[in-house]
Amino acid sequence: ELKVEQNPLFLSMQEGKNYTIYCNYSTTSDRLYWYRQDPGKSLESLFVLLSNGAVKQEGRLMASLDTKARLSTLHITAAVHDLSATYFCAVSDFGNEKLTFGTGTRLTIIP
Amino acid sequence: DAGVTQSPTHLIKTRGQQVTLRCSPISGHKSVSWYQQVLGQGPQFIFQYYEKEERGRGNFPDRFSARQFPNYSSELNVNALLLGDSALYLCASSVTSGRTYNEQFFGPGTRLTVL
């Protein structure tokens, strides 16, 4: 059974600082997703990573994938308050669309 | 283009009742998946339907059922509601199903409260 673990679960950081969220998964997968969720809202797609070594960046967020280590990272650069949200990584099995989500990282940016 | 739509937005039921949640995918999308998100946790996969056929089922009891209609919209039914069924139910749609990469787009969700 595919398992996905994120750490940390909670992250409180000051504006302007850098930090990284880690996502480990248990078995080989061909797709790794990062989503953002604001309180009471649905999931917003941030990144889709499809191959080993893939790196994608959007604004202050950068995601990378190491399929050999079964590890993805979401790096936050010079955090701003608007980035406060819960971030999920998710992995899909080969050949189907079932997403297995991590536990989420609740990020709070302090002014 | 309109995104994934779900109805109702909120729903309050009592234990033992039955509930039906509805989802309309993005136009042109043929695959619909359902997820349950309990407060403070990540979404859990319930079902996937493609071209009206069930393509995947998560670890949920038989009280949960779903179907997909010819226009690709979908319904999720939950019978004999339990307090633990209280959650945000998310619907996601994608263009196709199978080995090719298809990004899933999530709807706003239905918040179900069971009293």
PDB file of N, CA, C and O in Angstrom, chain B residues 14-91:
ATOM      1  N   THR B  14     -28.644  13.798  10.140  1.00  0.00           N
ATOM      2  CA  THR B  14     -28.554  13.094  11.411  1.00  0.00           C
ATOM      3  C   THR B  14     -28.137  11.649  11.168  1.00  0.00           C
ATOM      4  O   THR B  14     -28.270  11.126  10.044  1.00  0.00           O
ATOM      5  N   ARG B  15     -27.635  11.042  12.217  1.00  0.00           N
ATOM      6  CA  ARG B  15     -27.182   9.644  12.112  1.00  0.00           C
ATOM      7  C   ARG B  15     -28.276   8.745  11.548  1.00  0.00           C
ATOM      8  O   ARG B  15     -29.446   8.866  11.911  1.00  0.00           O
ATOM      9  N   GLY B  16     -27.888   7.831  10.674  1.00  0.00           N
ATOM     10  CA  GLY B  16     -28.824   6.889  10.087  1.00  0.00           C
ATOM     11  C   GLY B  16     -29.450   7.362   8.791  1.00  0.00           C
ATOM     12  O   GLY B  16     -30.008   6.543   8.041  1.00  0.00           O
ATOM     13  N   GLN B  17     -29.380   8.659   8.517  1.00  0.00           N
ATOM     14  CA  GLN B  17     -29.948   9.165   7.269  1.00  0.00           C
ATOM     15  C   GLN B  17     -29.065   8.830   6.079  1.00  0.00           C
ATOM     16  O   GLN B  17     -27.941   8.327   6.217  1.00  0.00           O
ATOM     17  N   GLN B  18     -29.591   9.147   4.909  1.00  0.00           N
ATOM     18  CA  GLN B  18     -28.871   8.931   3.666  1.00  0.00           C
ATOM     19  C   GLN B  18     -28.621  10.291   3.008  1.00  0.00           C
ATOM     20  O   GLN B  18     -29.385  11.229   3.187  1.00  0.00           O
ATOM     21  N   VAL B  19     -27.536  10.390   2.234  1.00  0.00           N
ATOM     22  CA  VAL B  19     -27.205  11.653   1.585  1.00  0.00           C
ATOM     23  C   VAL B  19     -26.705  11.400   0.167  1.00  0.00           C
ATOM     24  O   VAL B  19     -26.101  10.351  -0.119  1.00  0.00           O
ATOM     25  N   THR B  20     -27.018  12.337  -0.722  1.00  0.00           N
ATOM     26  CA  THR B  20     -26.519  12.279  -2.102  1.00  0.00           C
ATOM     27  C   THR B  20     -25.798  13.573  -2.418  1.00  0.00           C
ATOM     28  O   THR B  20     -26.362  14.659  -2.245  1.00  0.00           O
ATOM     29  N   LEU B  21     -24.563  13.453  -2.858  1.00  0.00           N
ATOM     30  CA  LEU B  21     -23.758  14.607  -3.250  1.00  0.00           C
ATOM     31  C   LEU B  21     -23.561  14.563  -4.757  1.00  0.00           C
ATOM     32  O   LEU B  21     -23.424  13.482  -5.345  1.00  0.00           O
ATOM     33  N   ARG B  22     -23.512  15.741  -5.372  1.00  0.00           N
ATOM     34  CA  ARG B  22     -23.453  15.814  -6.818  1.00  0.00           C
ATOM     35  C   ARG B  22     -22.228  16.570  -7.304  1.00  0.00           C
ATOM     36  O   ARG B  22     -21.763  17.507  -6.635  1.00  0.00           O
ATOM     37  N   CYS B  23     -21.771  16.172  -8.478  1.00  0.00           N
ATOM     38  CA  CYS B  23     -20.557  16.762  -9.042  1.00  0.00           C
ATOM     39  C   CYS B  23     -20.713  16.881 -10.555  1.00  0.00           C
ATOM     40  O   CYS B  23     -21.123  15.915 -11.217  1.00  0.00           O
ATOM     41  N   SER B  24     -20.358  18.035 -11.086  1.00  0.00           N
ATOM     42  CA  SER B  24     -20.304  18.219 -12.534  1.00  0.00           C
ATOM     43  C   SER B  24     -18.868  18.523 -12.929  1.00  0.00           C
ATOM     44  O   SER B  24     -18.285  19.494 -12.444  1.00  0.00           O
ATOM     45  N   PRO B  25     -18.280  17.691 -13.794  1.00  0.00           N
ATOM     46  CA  PRO B  25     -16.880  17.892 -14.160  1.00  0.00           C
ATOM     47  C   PRO B  25     -16.710  19.058 -15.123  1.00  0.00           C
ATOM     48  O   PRO B  25     -17.683  19.592 -15.649  1.00  0.00           O
ATOM     49  N   ILE B  26     -15.477  19.412 -15.333  1.00  0.00           N
ATOM     50  CA  ILE B  26     -15.149  20.411 -16.343  1.00  0.00           C
ATOM     51  C   ILE B  26     -15.582  19.872 -17.708  1.00  0.00           C
ATOM     52  O   ILE B  26     -15.440  18.673 -17.982  1.00  0.00           O
ATOM     53  N   SER B  27     -16.106  20.750 -18.543  1.00  0.00           N
ATOM     54  CA  SER B  27     -16.558  20.328 -19.860  1.00  0.00           C
ATOM     55  C   SER B  27     -15.429  19.633 -20.617  1.00  0.00           C
ATOM     56  O   SER B  27     -14.299  20.132 -20.695  1.00  0.00           O
ATOM     57  N   GLY B  28     -15.739  18.448 -21.153  1.00  0.00           N
ATOM     58  CA  GLY B  28     -14.731  17.672 -21.870  1.00  0.00           C
ATOM     59  C   GLY B  28     -14.012  16.648 -21.019  1.00  0.00           C
ATOM     60  O   GLY B  28     -13.321  15.782 -21.550  1.00  0.00           O
ATOM     61  N   HIS B  29     -14.166  16.736 -19.708  1.00  0.00           N
ATOM     62  CA  HIS B  29     -13.547  15.761 -18.806  1.00  0.00           C
ATOM     63  C   HIS B  29     -14.466  14.558 -18.647  1.00  0.00           C
ATOM     64  O   HIS B  29     -15.659  14.714 -18.386  1.00  0.00           O
ATOM     65  N   LYS B  30     -13.883  13.358 -18.741  1.00  0.00           N
ATOM     66  CA  LYS B  30     -14.676  12.143 -18.677  1.00  0.00           C
ATOM     67  C   LYS B  30     -14.454  11.345 -17.404  1.00  0.00           C
ATOM     68  O   LYS B  30     -15.147  10.376 -17.157  1.00  0.00           O
ATOM     69  N   SER B  31     -13.467  11.727 -16.633  1.00  0.00           N
ATOM     70  CA  SER B  31     -13.151  10.987 -15.410  1.00  0.00           C
ATOM     71  C   SER B  31     -13.492  11.833 -14.194  1.00  0.00           C
ATOM     72  O   SER B  31     -13.177  13.021 -14.133  1.00  0.00           O
ATOM     73  N   VAL B  32     -14.158  11.198 -13.234  1.00  0.00           N
ATOM     74  CA  VAL B  32     -14.511  11.860 -11.976  1.00  0.00           C
ATOM     75  C   VAL B  32     -14.042  10.995 -10.811  1.00  0.00           C
ATOM     76  O   VAL B  32     -14.247   9.779 -10.810  1.00  0.00           O
ATOM     77  N   SER B  33     -13.420  11.637  -9.842  1.00  0.00           N
ATOM     78  CA  SER B  33     -12.989  10.944  -8.626  1.00  0.00           C
ATOM     79  C   SER B  33     -13.576  11.640  -7.414  1.00  0.00           C
ATOM     80  O   SER B  33     -13.781  12.860  -7.432  1.00  0.00           O
ATOM     81  N   TRP B  34     -13.820  10.857  -6.368  1.00  0.00           N
ATOM     82  CA  TRP B  34     -14.350  11.388  -5.115  1.00  0.00           C
ATOM     83  C   TRP B  34     -13.346  11.152  -3.993  1.00  0.00           C
ATOM     84  O   TRP B  34     -12.723  10.082  -3.907  1.00  0.00           O
ATOM     85  N   TYR B  35     -13.229  12.162  -3.123  1.00  0.00           N
ATOM     86  CA  TYR B  35     -12.330  12.088  -1.972  1.00  0.00           C
ATOM     87  C   TYR B  35     -13.069  12.570  -0.729  1.00  0.00           C
ATOM     88  O   TYR B  35     -13.913  13.474  -0.810  1.00  0.00           O
ATOM     89  N   GLN B  36     -12.713  11.980   0.406  1.00  0.00           N
ATOM     90  CA  GLN B  36     -13.232  12.426   1.700  1.00  0.00           C
ATOM     91  C   GLN B  36     -12.094  13.061   2.479  1.00  0.00           C
ATOM     92  O   GLN B  36     -11.020  12.466   2.608  1.00  0.00           O
ATOM     93  N   GLN B  37     -12.320  14.262   2.993  1.00  0.00           N
ATOM     94  CA  GLN B  37     -11.300  14.916   3.800  1.00  0.00           C
ATOM     95  C   GLN B  37     -11.861  15.233   5.176  1.00  0.00           C
ATOM     96  O   GLN B  37     -12.665  16.160   5.338  1.00  0.00           O
ATOM     97  N   VAL B  38     -11.438  14.464   6.149  1.00  0.00           N
ATOM     98  CA  VAL B  38     -11.802  14.726   7.535  1.00  0.00           C
ATOM     99  C   VAL B  38     -10.958  15.886   8.044  1.00  0.00           C
ATOM    100  O   VAL B  38      -9.786  16.030   7.651  1.00  0.00           O
ATOM    101  N   LEU B  39     -11.525  16.685   8.910  1.00  0.00           N
ATOM    102  CA  LEU B  39     -10.847  17.874   9.417  1.00  0.00           C
ATOM    103  C   LEU B  39      -9.467  17.539   9.968  1.00  0.00           C
ATOM    104  O   LEU B  39      -9.314  16.621  10.775  1.00  0.00           O
ATOM    105  N   GLY B  40      -8.461  18.257   9.476  1.00  0.00           N
ATOM    106  CA  GLY B  40      -7.101  18.078   9.954  1.00  0.00           C
ATOM    107  C   GLY B  40      -6.323  16.961   9.268  1.00  0.00           C
ATOM    108  O   GLY B  40      -5.175  16.691   9.647  1.00  0.00           O
ATOM    109  N   GLN B  41      -6.917  16.324   8.268  1.00  0.00           N
ATOM    110  CA  GLN B  41      -6.248  15.235   7.561  1.00  0.00           C
ATOM    111  C   GLN B  41      -6.191  15.507   6.065  1.00  0.00           C
ATOM    112  O   GLN B  41      -6.853  16.413   5.550  1.00  0.00           O
ATOM    113  N   GLY B  42      -5.406  14.708   5.367  1.00  0.00           N
ATOM    114  CA  GLY B  42      -5.374  14.781   3.917  1.00  0.00           C
ATOM    115  C   GLY B  42      -6.567  14.065   3.310  1.00  0.00           C
ATOM    116  O   GLY B  42      -7.175  13.200   3.947  1.00  0.00           O
ATOM    117  N   PRO B  43      -6.937  14.408   2.099  1.00  0.00           N
ATOM    118  CA  PRO B  43      -8.050  13.724   1.426  1.00  0.00           C
ATOM    119  C   PRO B  43      -7.774  12.228   1.252  1.00  0.00           C
ATOM    120  O   PRO B  43      -6.639  11.823   1.008  1.00  0.00           O
ATOM    121  N   GLN B  44      -8.840  11.438   1.369  1.00  0.00           N
ATOM    122  CA  GLN B  44      -8.768   9.993   1.179  1.00  0.00           C
ATOM    123  C   GLN B  44      -9.611   9.609  -0.041  1.00  0.00           C
ATOM    124  O   GLN B  44     -10.765  10.019  -0.156  1.00  0.00           O
ATOM    125  N   PHE B  45      -9.031   8.806  -0.918  1.00  0.00           N
ATOM    126  CA  PHE B  45      -9.695   8.391  -2.149  1.00  0.00           C
ATOM    127  C   PHE B  45     -10.873   7.482  -1.836  1.00  0.00           C
ATOM    128  O   PHE B  45     -10.750   6.522  -1.076  1.00  0.00           O
ATOM    129  N   ILE B  46     -12.034   7.782  -2.490  1.00  0.00           N
ATOM    130  CA  ILE B  46     -13.220   6.950  -2.312  1.00  0.00           C
ATOM    131  C   ILE B  46     -13.503   6.164  -3.589  1.00  0.00           C
ATOM    132  O   ILE B  46     -13.586   4.923  -3.564  1.00  0.00           O
ATOM    133  N   PHE B  47     -13.717   6.860  -4.710  1.00  0.00           N
ATOM    134  CA  PHE B  47     -14.053   6.231  -5.977  1.00  0.00           C
ATOM    135  C   PHE B  47     -13.445   6.997  -7.147  1.00  0.00           C
ATOM    136  O   PHE B  47     -13.189   8.192  -7.054  1.00  0.00           O
ATOM    137  N   GLN B  48     -13.250   6.273  -8.251  1.00  0.00           N
ATOM    138  CA  GLN B  48     -13.010   6.917  -9.523  1.00  0.00           C
ATOM    139  C   GLN B  48     -13.931   6.293 -10.564  1.00  0.00           C
ATOM    140  O   GLN B  48     -14.070   5.069 -10.623  1.00  0.00           O
ATOM    141  N   TYR B  49     -14.541   7.127 -11.405  1.00  0.00           N
ATOM    142  CA  TYR B  49     -15.372   6.678 -12.509  1.00  0.00           C
ATOM    143  C   TYR B  49     -14.856   7.264 -13.806  1.00  0.00           C
ATOM    144  O   TYR B  49     -14.426   8.430 -13.863  1.00  0.00           O
ATOM    145  N   TYR B  50     -14.911   6.445 -14.833  1.00  0.00           N
ATOM    146  CA  TYR B  50     -14.519   6.875 -16.164  1.00  0.00           C
ATOM    147  C   TYR B  50     -15.471   6.258 -17.161  1.00  0.00           C
ATOM    148  O   TYR B  50     -15.657   5.027 -17.157  1.00  0.00           O
ATOM    149  N   GLU B  51     -16.053   7.075 -17.992  1.00  0.00           N
ATOM    150  CA  GLU B  51     -17.007   6.596 -18.981  1.00  0.00           C
ATOM    151  C   GLU B  51     -18.079   5.712 -18.333  1.00  0.00           C
ATOM    152  O   GLU B  51     -18.416   4.641 -18.845  1.00  0.00           O
ATOM    153  N   LYS B  52     -18.565   6.158 -17.213  1.00  0.00           N
ATOM    154  CA  LYS B  52     -19.661   5.534 -16.460  1.00  0.00           C
ATOM    155  C   LYS B  52     -19.276   4.222 -15.776  1.00  0.00           C
ATOM    156  O   LYS B  52     -20.148   3.570 -15.185  1.00  0.00           O
ATOM    157  N   GLU B  53     -18.030   3.846 -15.851  1.00  0.00           N
ATOM    158  CA  GLU B  53     -17.606   2.609 -15.195  1.00  0.00           C
ATOM    159  C   GLU B  53     -16.698   2.919 -14.000  1.00  0.00           C
ATOM    160  O   GLU B  53     -15.863   3.826 -14.059  1.00  0.00           O
ATOM    161  N   GLU B  54     -16.851   2.127 -12.953  1.00  0.00           N
ATOM    162  CA  GLU B  54     -15.993   2.280 -11.787  1.00  0.00           C
ATOM    163  C   GLU B  54     -14.591   1.792 -12.134  1.00  0.00           C
ATOM    164  O   GLU B  54     -14.402   0.652 -12.546  1.00  0.00           O
ATOM    165  N   ARG B  55     -13.593   2.669 -11.925  1.00  0.00           N
ATOM    166  CA  ARG B  55     -12.218   2.310 -12.235  1.00  0.00           C
ATOM    167  C   ARG B  55     -11.366   2.141 -10.980  1.00  0.00           C
ATOM    168  O   ARG B  55     -10.246   1.642 -11.052  1.00  0.00           O
ATOM    169  N   GLY B  56     -11.871   2.580  -9.864  1.00  0.00           N
ATOM    170  CA  GLY B  56     -11.104   2.439  -8.630  1.00  0.00           C
ATOM    171  C   GLY B  56     -11.988   2.664  -7.429  1.00  0.00           C
ATOM    172  O   GLY B  56     -12.966   3.410  -7.492  1.00  0.00           O
ATOM    173  N   ARG B  57     -11.660   1.959  -6.356  1.00  0.00           N
ATOM    174  CA  ARG B  57     -12.430   2.083  -5.120  1.00  0.00           C
ATOM    175  C   ARG B  57     -11.452   2.108  -3.961  1.00  0.00           C
ATOM    176  O   ARG B  57     -10.543   1.279  -3.894  1.00  0.00           O
ATOM    177  N   GLY B  58     -11.635   3.041  -3.058  1.00  0.00           N
ATOM    178  CA  GLY B  58     -10.790   3.122  -1.874  1.00  0.00           C
ATOM    179  C   GLY B  58     -11.320   2.246  -0.758  1.00  0.00           C
ATOM    180  O   GLY B  58     -12.301   1.515  -0.915  1.00  0.00           O
ATOM    181  N   ASN B  59     -10.685   2.338   0.383  1.00  0.00           N
ATOM    182  CA  ASN B  59     -11.023   1.499   1.523  1.00  0.00           C
ATOM    183  C   ASN B  59     -12.177   2.119   2.312  1.00  0.00           C
ATOM    184  O   ASN B  59     -11.999   2.609   3.437  1.00  0.00           O
ATOM    185  N   PHE B  60     -13.357   2.091   1.734  1.00  0.00           N
ATOM    186  CA  PHE B  60     -14.552   2.630   2.369  1.00  0.00           C
ATOM    187  C   PHE B  60     -15.622   1.536   2.399  1.00  0.00           C
ATOM    188  O   PHE B  60     -15.662   0.673   1.516  1.00  0.00           O
ATOM    189  N   PRO B  61     -16.504   1.574   3.405  1.00  0.00           N
ATOM    190  CA  PRO B  61     -17.539   0.527   3.512  1.00  0.00           C
ATOM    191  C   PRO B  61     -18.557   0.623   2.386  1.00  0.00           C
ATOM    192  O   PRO B  61     -18.637   1.620   1.664  1.00  0.00           O
ATOM    193  N   ASP B  62     -19.358  -0.431   2.286  1.00  0.00           N
ATOM    194  CA  ASP B  62     -20.364  -0.511   1.227  1.00  0.00           C
ATOM    195  C   ASP B  62     -21.466   0.536   1.379  1.00  0.00           C
ATOM    196  O   ASP B  62     -22.280   0.694   0.458  1.00  0.00           O
ATOM    197  N   ARG B  63     -21.494   1.220   2.494  1.00  0.00           N
ATOM    198  CA  ARG B  63     -22.475   2.313   2.656  1.00  0.00           C
ATOM    199  C   ARG B  63     -22.208   3.431   1.645  1.00  0.00           C
ATOM    200  O   ARG B  63     -23.085   4.233   1.370  1.00  0.00           O
ATOM    201  N   PHE B  64     -21.005   3.459   1.124  1.00  0.00           N
ATOM    202  CA  PHE B  64     -20.623   4.457   0.130  1.00  0.00           C
ATOM    203  C   PHE B  64     -20.809   3.862  -1.263  1.00  0.00           C
ATOM    204  O   PHE B  64     -20.325   2.752  -1.537  1.00  0.00           O
ATOM    205  N   SER B  65     -21.487   4.587  -2.122  1.00  0.00           N
ATOM    206  CA  SER B  65     -21.648   4.152  -3.510  1.00  0.00           C
ATOM    207  C   SER B  65     -21.647   5.386  -4.401  1.00  0.00           C
ATOM    208  O   SER B  65     -21.833   6.520  -3.929  1.00  0.00           O
ATOM    209  N   ALA B  66     -21.430   5.164  -5.666  1.00  0.00           N
ATOM    210  CA  ALA B  66     -21.395   6.287  -6.603  1.00  0.00           C
ATOM    211  C   ALA B  66     -21.819   5.799  -7.976  1.00  0.00           C
ATOM    212  O   ALA B  66     -21.899   4.599  -8.240  1.00  0.00           O
ATOM    213  N   ARG B  67     -22.079   6.769  -8.838  1.00  0.00           N
ATOM    214  CA  ARG B  67     -22.353   6.447 -10.224  1.00  0.00           C
ATOM    215  C   ARG B  67     -22.011   7.653 -11.076  1.00  0.00           C
ATOM    216  O   ARG B  67     -21.918   8.784 -10.575  1.00  0.00           O
ATOM    217  N   GLN B  68     -21.851   7.387 -12.357  1.00  0.00           N
ATOM    218  CA  GLN B  68     -21.565   8.455 -13.298  1.00  0.00           C
ATOM    219  C   GLN B  68     -22.601   8.378 -14.414  1.00  0.00           C
ATOM    220  O   GLN B  68     -22.941   7.297 -14.894  1.00  0.00           O
ATOM    221  N   PHE B  69     -23.055   9.515 -14.831  1.00  0.00           N
ATOM    222  CA  PHE B  69     -24.117   9.601 -15.821  1.00  0.00           C
ATOM    223  C   PHE B  69     -23.551   9.820 -17.220  1.00  0.00           C
ATOM    224  O   PHE B  69     -22.374  10.151 -17.373  1.00  0.00           O
ATOM    225  N   PRO B  70     -24.400   9.653 -18.269  1.00  0.00           N
ATOM    226  CA  PRO B  70     -23.914   9.834 -19.650  1.00  0.00           C
ATOM    227  C   PRO B  70     -23.290  11.197 -19.907  1.00  0.00           C
ATOM    228  O   PRO B  70     -22.427  11.330 -20.778  1.00  0.00           O
ATOM    229  N   ASN B  71     -23.695  12.226 -19.165  1.00  0.00           N
ATOM    230  CA  ASN B  71     -23.077  13.552 -19.359  1.00  0.00           C
ATOM    231  C   ASN B  71     -21.834  13.724 -18.494  1.00  0.00           C
ATOM    232  O   ASN B  71     -21.304  14.828 -18.390  1.00  0.00           O
ATOM    233  N   TYR B  72     -21.364  12.636 -17.878  1.00  0.00           N
ATOM    234  CA  TYR B  72     -20.141  12.555 -17.071  1.00  0.00           C
ATOM    235  C   TYR B  72     -20.278  13.168 -15.688  1.00  0.00           C
ATOM    236  O   TYR B  72     -19.310  13.114 -14.921  1.00  0.00           O
ATOM    237  N   SER B  73     -21.423  13.719 -15.350  1.00  0.00           N
ATOM    238  CA  SER B  73     -21.622  14.157 -13.977  1.00  0.00           C
ATOM    239  C   SER B  73     -21.700  12.924 -13.082  1.00  0.00           C
ATOM    240  O   SER B  73     -21.857  11.797 -13.572  1.00  0.00           O
ATOM    241  N   SER B  74     -21.589  13.149 -11.789  1.00  0.00           N
ATOM    242  CA  SER B  74     -21.515  12.004 -10.884  1.00  0.00           C
ATOM    243  C   SER B  74     -22.254  12.302  -9.587  1.00  0.00           C
ATOM    244  O   SER B  74     -22.426  13.460  -9.200  1.00  0.00           O
ATOM    245  N   GLU B  75     -22.702  11.245  -8.956  1.00  0.00           N
ATOM    246  CA  GLU B  75     -23.313  11.315  -7.631  1.00  0.00           C
ATOM    247  C   GLU B  75     -22.581  10.382  -6.686  1.00  0.00           C
ATOM    248  O   GLU B  75     -22.197   9.275  -7.074  1.00  0.00           O
ATOM    249  N   LEU B  76     -22.422  10.839  -5.454  1.00  0.00           N
ATOM    250  CA  LEU B  76     -21.884  10.011  -4.380  1.00  0.00           C
ATOM    251  C   LEU B  76     -23.003   9.844  -3.356  1.00  0.00           C
ATOM    252  O   LEU B  76     -23.573  10.814  -2.903  1.00  0.00           O
ATOM    253  N   ASN B  77     -23.319   8.616  -3.017  1.00  0.00           N
ATOM    254  CA  ASN B  77     -24.354   8.310  -2.037  1.00  0.00           C
ATOM    255  C   ASN B  77     -23.732   7.687  -0.797  1.00  0.00           C
ATOM    256  O   ASN B  77     -22.843   6.829  -0.905  1.00  0.00           O
ATOM    257  N   VAL B  78     -24.199   8.129   0.335  1.00  0.00           N
ATOM    258  CA  VAL B  78     -23.762   7.530   1.590  1.00  0.00           C
ATOM    259  C   VAL B  78     -25.011   7.172   2.388  1.00  0.00           C
ATOM    260  O   VAL B  78     -25.847   8.039   2.669  1.00  0.00           O
ATOM    261  N   ASN B  79     -25.130   5.896   2.732  1.00  0.00           N
ATOM    262  CA  ASN B  79     -26.279   5.415   3.506  1.00  0.00           C
ATOM    263  C   ASN B  79     -25.911   5.266   4.980  1.00  0.00           C
ATOM    264  O   ASN B  79     -24.732   5.175   5.326  1.00  0.00           O
ATOM    265  N   ALA B  80     -26.939   5.220   5.803  1.00  0.00           N
ATOM    266  CA  ALA B  80     -26.770   4.941   7.236  1.00  0.00           C
ATOM    267  C   ALA B  80     -25.640   5.774   7.822  1.00  0.00           C
ATOM    268  O   ALA B  80     -24.651   5.258   8.358  1.00  0.00           O
ATOM    269  N   LEU B  81     -25.791   7.073   7.714  1.00  0.00           N
ATOM    270  CA  LEU B  81     -24.715   7.998   8.102  1.00  0.00           C
ATOM    271  C   LEU B  81     -24.282   7.805   9.546  1.00  0.00           C
ATOM    272  O   LEU B  81     -25.105   7.583  10.459  1.00  0.00           O
ATOM    273  N   LEU B  82     -22.974   7.913   9.735  1.00  0.00           N
ATOM    274  CA  LEU B  82     -22.354   7.867  11.051  1.00  0.00           C
ATOM    275  C   LEU B  82     -21.721   9.220  11.352  1.00  0.00           C
ATOM    276  O   LEU B  82     -21.420   9.991  10.433  1.00  0.00           O
ATOM    277  N   LEU B  83     -21.491   9.472  12.629  1.00  0.00           N
ATOM    278  CA  LEU B  83     -20.850  10.728  13.001  1.00  0.00           C
ATOM    279  C   LEU B  83     -19.507  10.896  12.288  1.00  0.00           C
ATOM    280  O   LEU B  83     -19.131  11.996  11.877  1.00  0.00           O
ATOM    281  N   GLY B  84     -18.799   9.796  12.106  1.00  0.00           N
ATOM    282  CA  GLY B  84     -17.487   9.820  11.471  1.00  0.00           C
ATOM    283  C   GLY B  84     -17.513  10.134   9.991  1.00  0.00           C
ATOM    284  O   GLY B  84     -16.451  10.316   9.385  1.00  0.00           O
ATOM    285  N   ASP B  85     -18.710  10.191   9.410  1.00  0.00           N
ATOM    286  CA  ASP B  85     -18.811  10.566   7.992  1.00  0.00           C
ATOM    287  C   ASP B  85     -18.758  12.075   7.810  1.00  0.00           C
ATOM    288  O   ASP B  85     -18.706  12.559   6.674  1.00  0.00           O
ATOM    289  N   SER B  86     -18.784  12.820   8.885  1.00  0.00           N
ATOM    290  CA  SER B  86     -18.679  14.273   8.801  1.00  0.00           C
ATOM    291  C   SER B  86     -17.327  14.638   8.201  1.00  0.00           C
ATOM    292  O   SER B  86     -16.267  14.255   8.724  1.00  0.00           O
ATOM    293  N   ALA B  87     -17.360  15.362   7.099  1.00  0.00           N
ATOM    294  CA  ALA B  87     -16.124  15.653   6.367  1.00  0.00           C
ATOM    295  C   ALA B  87     -16.425  16.594   5.216  1.00  0.00           C
ATOM    296  O   ALA B  87     -17.581  16.907   4.927  1.00  0.00           O
ATOM    297  N   LEU B  88     -15.346  17.020   4.552  1.00  0.00           N
ATOM    298  CA  LEU B  88     -15.449  17.740   3.286  1.00  0.00           C
ATOM    299  C   LEU B  88     -15.307  16.703   2.174  1.00  0.00           C
ATOM    300  O   LEU B  88     -14.318  15.961   2.140  1.00  0.00           O
ATOM    301  N   TYR B  89     -16.286  16.624   1.309  1.00  0.00           N
ATOM    302  CA  TYR B  89     -16.248  15.664   0.201  1.00  0.00           C
ATOM    303  C   TYR B  89     -15.873  16.417  -1.067  1.00  0.00           C
ATOM    304  O   TYR B  89     -16.566  17.339  -1.499  1.00  0.00           O
ATOM    305  N   LEU B  90     -14.778  15.985  -1.643  1.00  0.00           N
ATOM    306  CA  LEU B  90     -14.218  16.649  -2.808  1.00  0.00           C
ATOM    307  C   LEU B  90     -14.396  15.797  -4.049  1.00  0.00           C
ATOM    308  O   LEU B  90     -14.194  14.577  -4.016  1.00  0.00           O
ATOM    309  N   CYS B  91     -14.742  16.458  -5.128  1.00  0.00           N
ATOM    310  CA  CYS B  91     -14.835  15.814  -6.425  1.00  0.00           C
ATOM    311  C   CYS B  91     -13.717  16.365  -7.299  1.00  0.00           C
ATOM    312  O   CYS B  91     -13.404  17.572  -7.243  1.00  0.00           O
TER     313      CYS B  91
END
